[in-house]
XYZ file of C-alpha atoms in Angstrom:
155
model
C 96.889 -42.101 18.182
C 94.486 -44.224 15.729
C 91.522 -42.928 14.512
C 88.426 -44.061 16.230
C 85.706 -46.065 13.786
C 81.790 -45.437 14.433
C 80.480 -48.456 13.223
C 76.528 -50.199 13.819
C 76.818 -53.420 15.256
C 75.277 -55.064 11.782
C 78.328 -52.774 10.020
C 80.895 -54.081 12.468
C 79.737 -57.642 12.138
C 79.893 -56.987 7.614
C 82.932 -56.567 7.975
C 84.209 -58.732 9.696
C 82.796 -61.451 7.604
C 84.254 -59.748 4.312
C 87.929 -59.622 6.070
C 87.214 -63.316 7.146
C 85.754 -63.860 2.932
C 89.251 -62.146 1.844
C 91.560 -63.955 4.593
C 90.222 -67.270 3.493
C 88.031 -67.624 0.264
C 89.984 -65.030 -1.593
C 93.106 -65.330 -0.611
C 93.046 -69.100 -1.438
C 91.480 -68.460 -5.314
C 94.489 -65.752 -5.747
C 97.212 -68.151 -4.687
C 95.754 -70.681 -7.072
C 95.741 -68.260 -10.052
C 99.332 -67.720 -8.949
C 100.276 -71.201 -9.311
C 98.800 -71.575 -12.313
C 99.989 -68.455 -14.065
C 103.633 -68.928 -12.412
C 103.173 -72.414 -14.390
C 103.044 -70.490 -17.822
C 106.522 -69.648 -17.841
C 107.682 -66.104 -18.461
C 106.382 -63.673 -15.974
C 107.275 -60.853 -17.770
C 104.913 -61.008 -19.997
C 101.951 -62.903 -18.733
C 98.905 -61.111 -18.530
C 97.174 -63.111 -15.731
C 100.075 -63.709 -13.396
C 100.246 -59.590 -13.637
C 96.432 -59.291 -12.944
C 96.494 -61.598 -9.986
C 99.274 -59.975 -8.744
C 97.767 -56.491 -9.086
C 94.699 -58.052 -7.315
C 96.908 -59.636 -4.390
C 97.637 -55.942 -3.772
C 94.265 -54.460 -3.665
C 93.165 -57.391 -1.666
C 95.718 -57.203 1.176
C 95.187 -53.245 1.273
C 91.757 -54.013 1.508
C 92.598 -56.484 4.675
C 94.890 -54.245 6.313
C 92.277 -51.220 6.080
C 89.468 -53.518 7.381
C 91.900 -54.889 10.752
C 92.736 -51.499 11.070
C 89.090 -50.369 10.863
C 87.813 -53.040 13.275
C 91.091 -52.493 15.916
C 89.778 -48.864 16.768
C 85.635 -49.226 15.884
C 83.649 -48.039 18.750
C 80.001 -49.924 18.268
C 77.145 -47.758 17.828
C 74.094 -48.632 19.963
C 71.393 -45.895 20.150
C 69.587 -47.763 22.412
C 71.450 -46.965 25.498
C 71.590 -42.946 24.334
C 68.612 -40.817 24.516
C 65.944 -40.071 21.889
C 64.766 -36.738 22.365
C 68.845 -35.911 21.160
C 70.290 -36.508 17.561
C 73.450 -38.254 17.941
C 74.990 -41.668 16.388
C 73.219 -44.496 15.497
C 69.721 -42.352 15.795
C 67.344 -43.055 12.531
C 66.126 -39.266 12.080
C 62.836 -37.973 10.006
C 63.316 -34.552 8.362
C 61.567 -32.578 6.071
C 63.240 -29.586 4.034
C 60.091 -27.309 3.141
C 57.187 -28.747 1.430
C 59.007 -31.467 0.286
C 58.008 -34.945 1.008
C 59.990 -35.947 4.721
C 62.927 -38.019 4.409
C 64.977 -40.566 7.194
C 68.344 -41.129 7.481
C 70.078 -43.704 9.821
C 73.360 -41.271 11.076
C 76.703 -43.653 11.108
C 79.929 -43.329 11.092
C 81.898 -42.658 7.874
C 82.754 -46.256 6.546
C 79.290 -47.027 6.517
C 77.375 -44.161 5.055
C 75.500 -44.791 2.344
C 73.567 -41.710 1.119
C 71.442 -43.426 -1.681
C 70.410 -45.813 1.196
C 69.736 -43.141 3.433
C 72.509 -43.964 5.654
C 74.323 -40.263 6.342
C 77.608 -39.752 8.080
C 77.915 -37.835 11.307
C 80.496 -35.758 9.602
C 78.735 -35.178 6.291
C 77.438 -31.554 6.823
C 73.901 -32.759 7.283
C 74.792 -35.331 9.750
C 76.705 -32.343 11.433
C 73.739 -30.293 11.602
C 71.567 -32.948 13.325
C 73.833 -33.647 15.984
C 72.894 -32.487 19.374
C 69.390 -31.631 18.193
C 65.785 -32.361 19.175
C 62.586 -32.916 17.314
C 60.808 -30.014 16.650
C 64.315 -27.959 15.758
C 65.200 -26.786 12.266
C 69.041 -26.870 11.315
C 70.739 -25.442 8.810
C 73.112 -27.467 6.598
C 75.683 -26.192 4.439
C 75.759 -28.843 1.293
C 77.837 -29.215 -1.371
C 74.488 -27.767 -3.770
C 73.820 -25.399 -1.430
C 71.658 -24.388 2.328
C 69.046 -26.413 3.343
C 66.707 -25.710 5.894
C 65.447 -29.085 7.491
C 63.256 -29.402 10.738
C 63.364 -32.447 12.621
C 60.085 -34.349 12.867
C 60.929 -37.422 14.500
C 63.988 -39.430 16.174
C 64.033 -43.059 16.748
């Protein structure tokens, strides 16, 4: 059983353009440098036939993780789910005391972005939110420690 991908529909549509960049543009410049370094002579010891090799590798990992990615994403559209409920794809307002209130966007793993406020649903913030209404206050368990955050708005 593959593992199912929450992805925005702007996340879903990033990457497939950087699979398409890596299965054409990329690909292309790497078989190029290949040529050229294969031209050199010795392989053994030749420096950039062994770094464009090396980045062959990362670059077909890279295309086989994206396919793979894209093959099982489930799109994220928070416009068909309800907003008085935290769940997926919902752009939530908190505020943790008397600190200034912060938003995060709540997506699926391969797109979080934390210093963009984009949280995961499984981070243990995004865990806490889930299911829960403005007005509530959650409890997260964080890697520097429990916060308290009450919800004051979900879009």
């Amino acid at each position: 059983m593959s593992e199912v991908h929450y992805l925005t529909a702007e996340g879903y549509q990033r990457m497939q353009q950087e699979l398409e960049y890596l299965k054409t543009t990329v690909r292309q410049q790497l078989a190029q440098r290949l040529r050229a370094a294969i031209q050199q002579g010795d392989l053994s010891e030749n420096a950039d036939y062994i770094a464009a090799k090396e980045e062959q590798g990362f670059v077909e990992g890279r295309i086989q993780e994206l396919e793979q990615v894209l093959r099982n994403a489930v799109i994220i559209d928070h416009t068909e789910k309800k907003a008085n409920e935290v769940s997926i794809g919902h752009v939530v307002t908190v505020q943790e005391g008397n600190f200034p209130p912060e938003t995060y966007h709540l997506v699926g793993p391969k797109e979080a972005d934390p210093l963009n406020g984009r949280i995961s649903h499984e981070s243990p913030i995004g865990k806490a939110l889930l299911g829960k209404k403005v007005g509530d206050e959650v409890i997260a368990e964080t890697p520097g420690g429990t916060i308290r955050l009450k919800i004051l708005k979900i879009e």
